[in-house]
Amino acid sequence: MTSAFWMRLRDWGTLLLCLAASTAFMVARNEPLTVGLRALALDATAWVESRFSGVTYFIQARSENERLTQLNIDLANELAISRGALEENARLRAMLDMADTLAVPHVPARVVDKDITRQQNFITIDRGRRDGVAVDMAVLTPEGIIGRVHTVGERYAQVMTYLHTNYRIPARLLDIGADGILSWSGQRRDRLSLDYIPITETVTPGMKVVTNGYSQVFPPGFVIGEVDTVRVRPGQNDLDIDLIPASPITRVQYVFVLFAQPDTTRRFIPTN
């Protein structure tokens, strides 16, 4: 039985060997057949490779896209930091320039808090009683006025800004010398009102508005803003004037506090 099995296995082995030899002989002697087989093999392998190359390209493209996205985010962050640094440098340079020109004793301060979501808006600065800050001192920036000191602590002070419905500031139209009263209606934070300017005055957009010194808080000549719109109200003798503040509260980061307080004796001048 074992002998018969090995005989059969030997016959199959001989057959396979002969087939392999004949195939090799045909391929070696028949060049067109060889070329054809190679062409078939090329088509088959190229089709498979093309499918896998598409997958590989997609994976590589996705990886590259993720890398470029992260790079773009990093560059955007660096650009934002650079712009912030430039703006900060410009603000500090303006503060230094103003410090050199201010004739009134003063102290610089940093804004540490803002409460500008209501009709009575305040900011908090990092200067207080120990720094010489007192109630009713003027607060301003190189661009324009901000308000006056309202409450003073040992290390901090609260400033009532011009965005306060109860705050009034005597003001002057610089070009024509007409005096009025600055106020805020409690609506748009980028607009103030200048009242009590007679309709006989020629007021045009772009005119500068400054402090006139009558409030005793702000010395005369500090910028408040510029005229935006001028309207004549029917039946009224005064113009309806809106102006754009020169120093928006939303962007204020550093201020000056002027060491000058109102002379209270001016409020009680005898009439006889």
PDB file of N, CA, C and O in Angstrom, residues 88-152:
ATOM      1  N   GLU A  88       0.562  97.764  21.609  1.00  0.00           N
ATOM      2  CA  GLU A  88       0.953  98.074  22.983  1.00  0.00           C
ATOM      3  C   GLU A  88       2.115  99.052  23.002  1.00  0.00           C
ATOM      4  O   GLU A  88       2.133 100.005  23.788  1.00  0.00           O
ATOM      5  N   ASN A  89       3.073  98.841  22.120  1.00  0.00           N
ATOM      6  CA  ASN A  89       4.224  99.737  22.036  1.00  0.00           C
ATOM      7  C   ASN A  89       3.793 101.144  21.629  1.00  0.00           C
ATOM      8  O   ASN A  89       4.297 102.139  22.170  1.00  0.00           O
ATOM      9  N   ALA A  90       2.850 101.220  20.676  1.00  0.00           N
ATOM     10  CA  ALA A  90       2.361 102.534  20.235  1.00  0.00           C
ATOM     11  C   ALA A  90       1.637 103.257  21.365  1.00  0.00           C
ATOM     12  O   ALA A  90       1.802 104.472  21.552  1.00  0.00           O
ATOM     13  N   ARG A  91       0.828 102.504  22.134  1.00  0.00           N
ATOM     14  CA  ARG A  91       0.123 103.135  23.256  1.00  0.00           C
ATOM     15  C   ARG A  91       1.097 103.651  24.306  1.00  0.00           C
ATOM     16  O   ARG A  91       0.958 104.777  24.808  1.00  0.00           O
ATOM     17  N   LEU A  92       2.083 102.824  24.639  1.00  0.00           N
ATOM     18  CA  LEU A  92       3.048 103.242  25.648  1.00  0.00           C
ATOM     19  C   LEU A  92       3.890 104.424  25.164  1.00  0.00           C
ATOM     20  O   LEU A  92       4.231 105.311  25.942  1.00  0.00           O
ATOM     21  N   ARG A  93       4.221 104.419  23.868  1.00  0.00           N
ATOM     22  CA  ARG A  93       4.989 105.543  23.313  1.00  0.00           C
ATOM     23  C   ARG A  93       4.165 106.824  23.396  1.00  0.00           C
ATOM     24  O   ARG A  93       4.691 107.905  23.731  1.00  0.00           O
ATOM     25  N   ALA A  94       2.854 106.705  23.086  1.00  0.00           N
ATOM     26  CA  ALA A  94       1.983 107.881  23.184  1.00  0.00           C
ATOM     27  C   ALA A  94       1.876 108.365  24.627  1.00  0.00           C
ATOM     28  O   ALA A  94       1.852 109.570  24.893  1.00  0.00           O
ATOM     29  N   MET A  95       1.833 107.420  25.566  1.00  0.00           N
ATOM     30  CA  MET A  95       1.789 107.794  26.978  1.00  0.00           C
ATOM     31  C   MET A  95       3.059 108.545  27.376  1.00  0.00           C
ATOM     32  O   MET A  95       3.009 109.560  28.079  1.00  0.00           O
ATOM     33  N   LEU A  96       4.208 108.056  26.918  1.00  0.00           N
ATOM     34  CA  LEU A  96       5.473 108.718  27.239  1.00  0.00           C
ATOM     35  C   LEU A  96       5.525 110.115  26.635  1.00  0.00           C
ATOM     36  O   LEU A  96       5.980 111.067  27.277  1.00  0.00           O
ATOM     37  N   ASP A  97       5.056 110.229  25.386  1.00  0.00           N
ATOM     38  CA  ASP A  97       5.053 111.543  24.731  1.00  0.00           C
ATOM     39  C   ASP A  97       4.162 112.518  25.483  1.00  0.00           C
ATOM     40  O   ASP A  97       4.504 113.693  25.666  1.00  0.00           O
ATOM     41  N   MET A  98       2.990 112.024  25.912  1.00  0.00           N
ATOM     42  CA  MET A  98       2.067 112.906  26.626  1.00  0.00           C
ATOM     43  C   MET A  98       2.623 113.285  27.994  1.00  0.00           C
ATOM     44  O   MET A  98       2.458 114.426  28.450  1.00  0.00           O
ATOM     45  N   ALA A  99       3.277 112.330  28.648  1.00  0.00           N
ATOM     46  CA  ALA A  99       3.859 112.613  29.961  1.00  0.00           C
ATOM     47  C   ALA A  99       4.872 113.743  29.885  1.00  0.00           C
ATOM     48  O   ALA A  99       5.023 114.534  30.827  1.00  0.00           O
ATOM     49  N   ASP A 100       5.566 113.829  28.748  1.00  0.00           N
ATOM     50  CA  ASP A 100       6.580 114.878  28.582  1.00  0.00           C
ATOM     51  C   ASP A 100       5.953 116.249  28.370  1.00  0.00           C
ATOM     52  O   ASP A 100       6.610 117.275  28.580  1.00  0.00           O
ATOM     53  N   THR A 101       4.693 116.278  27.915  1.00  0.00           N
ATOM     54  CA  THR A 101       4.067 117.560  27.568  1.00  0.00           C
ATOM     55  C   THR A 101       3.047 118.035  28.597  1.00  0.00           C
ATOM     56  O   THR A 101       2.647 119.201  28.557  1.00  0.00           O
ATOM     57  N   LEU A 102       2.609 117.152  29.500  1.00  0.00           N
ATOM     58  CA  LEU A 102       1.619 117.548  30.496  1.00  0.00           C
ATOM     59  C   LEU A 102       2.223 118.540  31.492  1.00  0.00           C
ATOM     60  O   LEU A 102       3.244 118.274  32.118  1.00  0.00           O
ATOM     61  N   ALA A 103       1.556 119.681  31.631  1.00  0.00           N
ATOM     62  CA  ALA A 103       2.037 120.689  32.573  1.00  0.00           C
ATOM     63  C   ALA A 103       1.507 120.433  33.982  1.00  0.00           C
ATOM     64  O   ALA A 103       2.045 120.967  34.948  1.00  0.00           O
ATOM     65  N   VAL A 104       0.473 119.616  34.091  1.00  0.00           N
ATOM     66  CA  VAL A 104      -0.137 119.321  35.388  1.00  0.00           C
ATOM     67  C   VAL A 104       0.511 118.066  35.968  1.00  0.00           C
ATOM     68  O   VAL A 104       0.722 117.086  35.242  1.00  0.00           O
ATOM     69  N   PRO A 105       0.841 118.042  37.265  1.00  0.00           N
ATOM     70  CA  PRO A 105       1.354 116.801  37.874  1.00  0.00           C
ATOM     71  C   PRO A 105       0.374 115.654  37.661  1.00  0.00           C
ATOM     72  O   PRO A 105      -0.852 115.838  37.726  1.00  0.00           O
ATOM     73  N   HIS A 106       0.903 114.466  37.448  1.00  0.00           N
ATOM     74  CA  HIS A 106       0.040 113.351  37.060  1.00  0.00           C
ATOM     75  C   HIS A 106       0.696 112.030  37.436  1.00  0.00           C
ATOM     76  O   HIS A 106       1.871 111.993  37.814  1.00  0.00           O
ATOM     77  N   VAL A 107      -0.071 110.962  37.291  1.00  0.00           N
ATOM     78  CA  VAL A 107       0.453 109.620  37.514  1.00  0.00           C
ATOM     79  C   VAL A 107      -0.185 108.682  36.483  1.00  0.00           C
ATOM     80  O   VAL A 107      -1.381 108.773  36.213  1.00  0.00           O
ATOM     81  N   PRO A 108       0.616 107.815  35.856  1.00  0.00           N
ATOM     82  CA  PRO A 108       0.030 106.849  34.914  1.00  0.00           C
ATOM     83  C   PRO A 108      -0.637 105.705  35.675  1.00  0.00           C
ATOM     84  O   PRO A 108      -0.263 105.393  36.814  1.00  0.00           O
ATOM     85  N   ALA A 109      -1.601 105.096  35.054  1.00  0.00           N
ATOM     86  CA  ALA A 109      -2.316 103.981  35.682  1.00  0.00           C
ATOM     87  C   ALA A 109      -2.743 102.992  34.617  1.00  0.00           C
ATOM     88  O   ALA A 109      -2.925 103.342  33.449  1.00  0.00           O
ATOM     89  N   ARG A 110      -2.912 101.753  35.047  1.00  0.00           N
ATOM     90  CA  ARG A 110      -3.384 100.698  34.156  1.00  0.00           C
ATOM     91  C   ARG A 110      -4.828 100.347  34.498  1.00  0.00           C
ATOM     92  O   ARG A 110      -5.198 100.255  35.664  1.00  0.00           O
ATOM     93  N   VAL A 111      -5.628 100.163  33.473  1.00  0.00           N
ATOM     94  CA  VAL A 111      -7.029  99.760  33.673  1.00  0.00           C
ATOM     95  C   VAL A 111      -7.058  98.270  34.013  1.00  0.00           C
ATOM     96  O   VAL A 111      -6.566  97.443  33.245  1.00  0.00           O
ATOM     97  N   VAL A 112      -7.636  97.940  35.165  1.00  0.00           N
ATOM     98  CA  VAL A 112      -7.675  96.541  35.608  1.00  0.00           C
ATOM     99  C   VAL A 112      -9.077  95.950  35.530  1.00  0.00           C
ATOM    100  O   VAL A 112      -9.250  94.738  35.667  1.00  0.00           O
ATOM    101  N   ASP A 113     -10.088  96.792  35.305  1.00  0.00           N
ATOM    102  CA  ASP A 113     -11.455  96.279  35.203  1.00  0.00           C
ATOM    103  C   ASP A 113     -12.313  97.307  34.483  1.00  0.00           C
ATOM    104  O   ASP A 113     -12.083  98.521  34.598  1.00  0.00           O
ATOM    105  N   LYS A 114     -13.316  96.802  33.752  1.00  0.00           N
ATOM    106  CA  LYS A 114     -14.266  97.665  33.055  1.00  0.00           C
ATOM    107  C   LYS A 114     -15.678  97.160  33.304  1.00  0.00           C
ATOM    108  O   LYS A 114     -15.955  95.973  33.175  1.00  0.00           O
ATOM    109  N   ASP A 115     -16.545  98.086  33.656  1.00  0.00           N
ATOM    110  CA  ASP A 115     -17.962  97.770  33.784  1.00  0.00           C
ATOM    111  C   ASP A 115     -18.694  98.700  32.825  1.00  0.00           C
ATOM    112  O   ASP A 115     -19.142  99.783  33.189  1.00  0.00           O
ATOM    113  N   ILE A 116     -18.779  98.264  31.572  1.00  0.00           N
ATOM    114  CA  ILE A 116     -19.289  99.149  30.511  1.00  0.00           C
ATOM    115  C   ILE A 116     -20.460  98.502  29.777  1.00  0.00           C
ATOM    116  O   ILE A 116     -20.582  98.585  28.567  1.00  0.00           O
ATOM    117  N   THR A 117     -21.318  97.869  30.548  1.00  0.00           N
ATOM    118  CA  THR A 117     -22.480  97.209  29.937  1.00  0.00           C
ATOM    119  C   THR A 117     -23.786  97.838  30.388  1.00  0.00           C
ATOM    120  O   THR A 117     -24.856  97.336  30.067  1.00  0.00           O
ATOM    121  N   ARG A 118     -23.716  98.943  31.122  1.00  0.00           N
ATOM    122  CA  ARG A 118     -24.919  99.570  31.650  1.00  0.00           C
ATOM    123  C   ARG A 118     -25.002 101.025  31.209  1.00  0.00           C
ATOM    124  O   ARG A 118     -24.240 101.462  30.356  1.00  0.00           O
ATOM    125  N   GLN A 119     -25.913 101.759  31.823  1.00  0.00           N
ATOM    126  CA  GLN A 119     -26.044 103.181  31.535  1.00  0.00           C
ATOM    127  C   GLN A 119     -25.190 104.032  32.472  1.00  0.00           C
ATOM    128  O   GLN A 119     -25.102 105.241  32.287  1.00  0.00           O
ATOM    129  N   GLN A 120     -24.610 103.408  33.476  1.00  0.00           N
ATOM    130  CA  GLN A 120     -23.686 104.091  34.373  1.00  0.00           C
ATOM    131  C   GLN A 120     -22.395 103.272  34.409  1.00  0.00           C
ATOM    132  O   GLN A 120     -22.267 102.314  35.167  1.00  0.00           O
ATOM    133  N   ASN A 121     -21.481 103.645  33.547  1.00  0.00           N
ATOM    134  CA  ASN A 121     -20.307 102.814  33.296  1.00  0.00           C
ATOM    135  C   ASN A 121     -19.060 103.347  33.993  1.00  0.00           C
ATOM    136  O   ASN A 121     -18.782 104.550  33.968  1.00  0.00           O
ATOM    137  N   PHE A 122     -18.298 102.398  34.571  1.00  0.00           N
ATOM    138  CA  PHE A 122     -17.097 102.728  35.319  1.00  0.00           C
ATOM    139  C   PHE A 122     -15.935 101.852  34.842  1.00  0.00           C
ATOM    140  O   PHE A 122     -16.131 100.781  34.275  1.00  0.00           O
ATOM    141  N   ILE A 123     -14.730 102.336  35.104  1.00  0.00           N
ATOM    142  CA  ILE A 123     -13.535 101.515  34.961  1.00  0.00           C
ATOM    143  C   ILE A 123     -12.761 101.578  36.274  1.00  0.00           C
ATOM    144  O   ILE A 123     -12.941 102.515  37.061  1.00  0.00           O
ATOM    145  N   THR A 124     -11.925 100.582  36.508  1.00  0.00           N
ATOM    146  CA  THR A 124     -11.103 100.545  37.711  1.00  0.00           C
ATOM    147  C   THR A 124      -9.637 100.612  37.314  1.00  0.00           C
ATOM    148  O   THR A 124      -9.210  99.917  36.381  1.00  0.00           O
ATOM    149  N   ILE A 125      -8.864 101.443  38.006  1.00  0.00           N
ATOM    150  CA  ILE A 125      -7.445 101.602  37.705  1.00  0.00           C
ATOM    151  C   ILE A 125      -6.608 101.163  38.906  1.00  0.00           C
ATOM    152  O   ILE A 125      -7.101 101.106  40.037  1.00  0.00           O
ATOM    153  N   ASP A 126      -5.335 100.852  38.652  1.00  0.00           N
ATOM    154  CA  ASP A 126      -4.467 100.316  39.702  1.00  0.00           C
ATOM    155  C   ASP A 126      -3.692 101.406  40.447  1.00  0.00           C
ATOM    156  O   ASP A 126      -2.533 101.225  40.819  1.00  0.00           O
ATOM    157  N   ARG A 127      -4.344 102.548  40.649  1.00  0.00           N
ATOM    158  CA  ARG A 127      -3.760 103.616  41.472  1.00  0.00           C
ATOM    159  C   ARG A 127      -4.812 104.051  42.484  1.00  0.00           C
ATOM    160  O   ARG A 127      -6.003 104.131  42.154  1.00  0.00           O
ATOM    161  N   GLY A 128      -4.343 104.325  43.711  1.00  0.00           N
ATOM    162  CA  GLY A 128      -5.279 104.700  44.749  1.00  0.00           C
ATOM    163  C   GLY A 128      -4.744 105.783  45.659  1.00  0.00           C
ATOM    164  O   GLY A 128      -3.885 106.584  45.273  1.00  0.00           O
ATOM    165  N   ARG A 129      -5.250 105.767  46.894  1.00  0.00           N
ATOM    166  CA  ARG A 129      -4.911 106.811  47.855  1.00  0.00           C
ATOM    167  C   ARG A 129      -3.411 106.878  48.129  1.00  0.00           C
ATOM    168  O   ARG A 129      -2.831 107.966  48.272  1.00  0.00           O
ATOM    169  N   ARG A 130      -2.770 105.726  48.187  1.00  0.00           N
ATOM    170  CA  ARG A 130      -1.338 105.722  48.485  1.00  0.00           C
ATOM    171  C   ARG A 130      -0.513 106.324  47.348  1.00  0.00           C
ATOM    172  O   ARG A 130       0.662 106.666  47.538  1.00  0.00           O
ATOM    173  N   ASP A 131      -1.107 106.439  46.150  1.00  0.00           N
ATOM    174  CA  ASP A 131      -0.413 107.027  44.995  1.00  0.00           C
ATOM    175  C   ASP A 131      -0.761 108.500  44.820  1.00  0.00           C
ATOM    176  O   ASP A 131      -0.312 109.133  43.865  1.00  0.00           O
ATOM    177  N   GLY A 132      -1.591 109.034  45.722  1.00  0.00           N
ATOM    178  CA  GLY A 132      -1.972 110.433  45.634  1.00  0.00           C
ATOM    179  C   GLY A 132      -3.258 110.690  44.881  1.00  0.00           C
ATOM    180  O   GLY A 132      -3.620 111.854  44.656  1.00  0.00           O
ATOM    181  N   VAL A 133      -3.956 109.647  44.492  1.00  0.00           N
ATOM    182  CA  VAL A 133      -5.210 109.799  43.738  1.00  0.00           C
ATOM    183  C   VAL A 133      -6.329 110.179  44.692  1.00  0.00           C
ATOM    184  O   VAL A 133      -6.442 109.629  45.802  1.00  0.00           O
ATOM    185  N   ALA A 134      -7.176 111.128  44.267  1.00  0.00           N
ATOM    186  CA  ALA A 134      -8.293 111.590  45.085  1.00  0.00           C
ATOM    187  C   ALA A 134      -9.536 111.740  44.220  1.00  0.00           C
ATOM    188  O   ALA A 134      -9.467 111.750  42.979  1.00  0.00           O
ATOM    189  N   VAL A 135     -10.673 111.876  44.875  1.00  0.00           N
ATOM    190  CA  VAL A 135     -11.952 112.016  44.179  1.00  0.00           C
ATOM    191  C   VAL A 135     -11.953 113.279  43.318  1.00  0.00           C
ATOM    192  O   VAL A 135     -11.397 114.321  43.694  1.00  0.00           O
ATOM    193  N   ASP A 136     -12.603 113.170  42.151  1.00  0.00           N
ATOM    194  CA  ASP A 136     -12.805 114.265  41.192  1.00  0.00           C
ATOM    195  C   ASP A 136     -11.558 114.635  40.400  1.00  0.00           C
ATOM    196  O   ASP A 136     -11.554 115.633  39.666  1.00  0.00           O
ATOM    197  N   MET A 137     -10.500 113.845  40.500  1.00  0.00           N
ATOM    198  CA  MET A 137      -9.345 114.089  39.632  1.00  0.00           C
ATOM    199  C   MET A 137      -9.670 113.634  38.210  1.00  0.00           C
ATOM    200  O   MET A 137     -10.383 112.649  38.009  1.00  0.00           O
ATOM    201  N   ALA A 138      -9.140 114.349  37.234  1.00  0.00           N
ATOM    202  CA  ALA A 138      -9.396 114.043  35.826  1.00  0.00           C
ATOM    203  C   ALA A 138      -8.613 112.818  35.381  1.00  0.00           C
ATOM    204  O   ALA A 138      -7.476 112.596  35.800  1.00  0.00           O
ATOM    205  N   VAL A 139      -9.247 112.018  34.520  1.00  0.00           N
ATOM    206  CA  VAL A 139      -8.622 110.820  33.955  1.00  0.00           C
ATOM    207  C   VAL A 139      -8.700 110.929  32.436  1.00  0.00           C
ATOM    208  O   VAL A 139      -9.774 111.180  31.874  1.00  0.00           O
ATOM    209  N   LEU A 140      -7.579 110.705  31.780  1.00  0.00           N
ATOM    210  CA  LEU A 140      -7.552 110.856  30.325  1.00  0.00           C
ATOM    211  C   LEU A 140      -6.469 109.980  29.724  1.00  0.00           C
ATOM    212  O   LEU A 140      -5.659 109.369  30.423  1.00  0.00           O
ATOM    213  N   THR A 141      -6.464 109.916  28.394  1.00  0.00           N
ATOM    214  CA  THR A 141      -5.449 109.211  27.619  1.00  0.00           C
ATOM    215  C   THR A 141      -4.834 110.198  26.635  1.00  0.00           C
ATOM    216  O   THR A 141      -5.334 111.320  26.489  1.00  0.00           O
ATOM    217  N   PRO A 142      -3.774 109.802  25.925  1.00  0.00           N
ATOM    218  CA  PRO A 142      -3.225 110.701  24.905  1.00  0.00           C
ATOM    219  C   PRO A 142      -4.228 111.052  23.809  1.00  0.00           C
ATOM    220  O   PRO A 142      -4.102 112.091  23.165  1.00  0.00           O
ATOM    221  N   GLU A 143      -5.231 110.187  23.613  1.00  0.00           N
ATOM    222  CA  GLU A 143      -6.221 110.440  22.567  1.00  0.00           C
ATOM    223  C   GLU A 143      -7.310 111.397  23.019  1.00  0.00           C
ATOM    224  O   GLU A 143      -7.833 112.188  22.230  1.00  0.00           O
ATOM    225  N   GLY A 144      -7.712 111.307  24.293  1.00  0.00           N
ATOM    226  CA  GLY A 144      -8.810 112.147  24.754  1.00  0.00           C
ATOM    227  C   GLY A 144      -9.191 111.841  26.186  1.00  0.00           C
ATOM    228  O   GLY A 144      -8.600 110.986  26.851  1.00  0.00           O
ATOM    229  N   ILE A 145     -10.221 112.533  26.668  1.00  0.00           N
ATOM    230  CA  ILE A 145     -10.634 112.393  28.059  1.00  0.00           C
ATOM    231  C   ILE A 145     -11.368 111.070  28.268  1.00  0.00           C
ATOM    232  O   ILE A 145     -11.934 110.490  27.343  1.00  0.00           O
ATOM    233  N   ILE A 146     -11.362 110.604  29.524  1.00  0.00           N
ATOM    234  CA  ILE A 146     -12.058 109.376  29.903  1.00  0.00           C
ATOM    235  C   ILE A 146     -13.146 109.655  30.933  1.00  0.00           C
ATOM    236  O   ILE A 146     -14.279 109.193  30.818  1.00  0.00           O
ATOM    237  N   GLY A 147     -12.830 110.419  31.972  1.00  0.00           N
ATOM    238  CA  GLY A 147     -13.809 110.714  33.007  1.00  0.00           C
ATOM    239  C   GLY A 147     -13.130 111.296  34.233  1.00  0.00           C
ATOM    240  O   GLY A 147     -12.067 111.912  34.138  1.00  0.00           O
ATOM    241  N   ARG A 148     -13.742 111.082  35.396  1.00  0.00           N
ATOM    242  CA  ARG A 148     -13.176 111.603  36.638  1.00  0.00           C
ATOM    243  C   ARG A 148     -13.199 110.527  37.717  1.00  0.00           C
ATOM    244  O   ARG A 148     -14.027 109.609  37.683  1.00  0.00           O
ATOM    245  N   VAL A 149     -12.277 110.634  38.669  1.00  0.00           N
ATOM    246  CA  VAL A 149     -12.214 109.670  39.765  1.00  0.00           C
ATOM    247  C   VAL A 149     -13.484 109.790  40.610  1.00  0.00           C
ATOM    248  O   VAL A 149     -13.856 110.894  41.041  1.00  0.00           O
ATOM    249  N   HIS A 150     -14.117 108.662  40.857  1.00  0.00           N
ATOM    250  CA  HIS A 150     -15.392 108.646  41.588  1.00  0.00           C
ATOM    251  C   HIS A 150     -15.218 108.107  43.007  1.00  0.00           C
ATOM    252  O   HIS A 150     -15.726 108.671  43.975  1.00  0.00           O
ATOM    253  N   THR A 151     -14.492 107.001  43.137  1.00  0.00           N
ATOM    254  CA  THR A 151     -14.267 106.372  44.432  1.00  0.00           C
ATOM    255  C   THR A 151     -12.800 105.967  44.536  1.00  0.00           C
ATOM    256  O   THR A 151     -12.236 105.460  43.562  1.00  0.00           O
ATOM    257  N   VAL A 152     -12.224 106.159  45.715  1.00  0.00           N
ATOM    258  CA  VAL A 152     -10.793 105.883  45.888  1.00  0.00           C
ATOM    259  C   VAL A 152     -10.579 104.898  47.024  1.00  0.00           C
ATOM    260  O   VAL A 152     -11.108 105.070  48.131  1.00  0.00           O
TER     261      VAL A 152
END
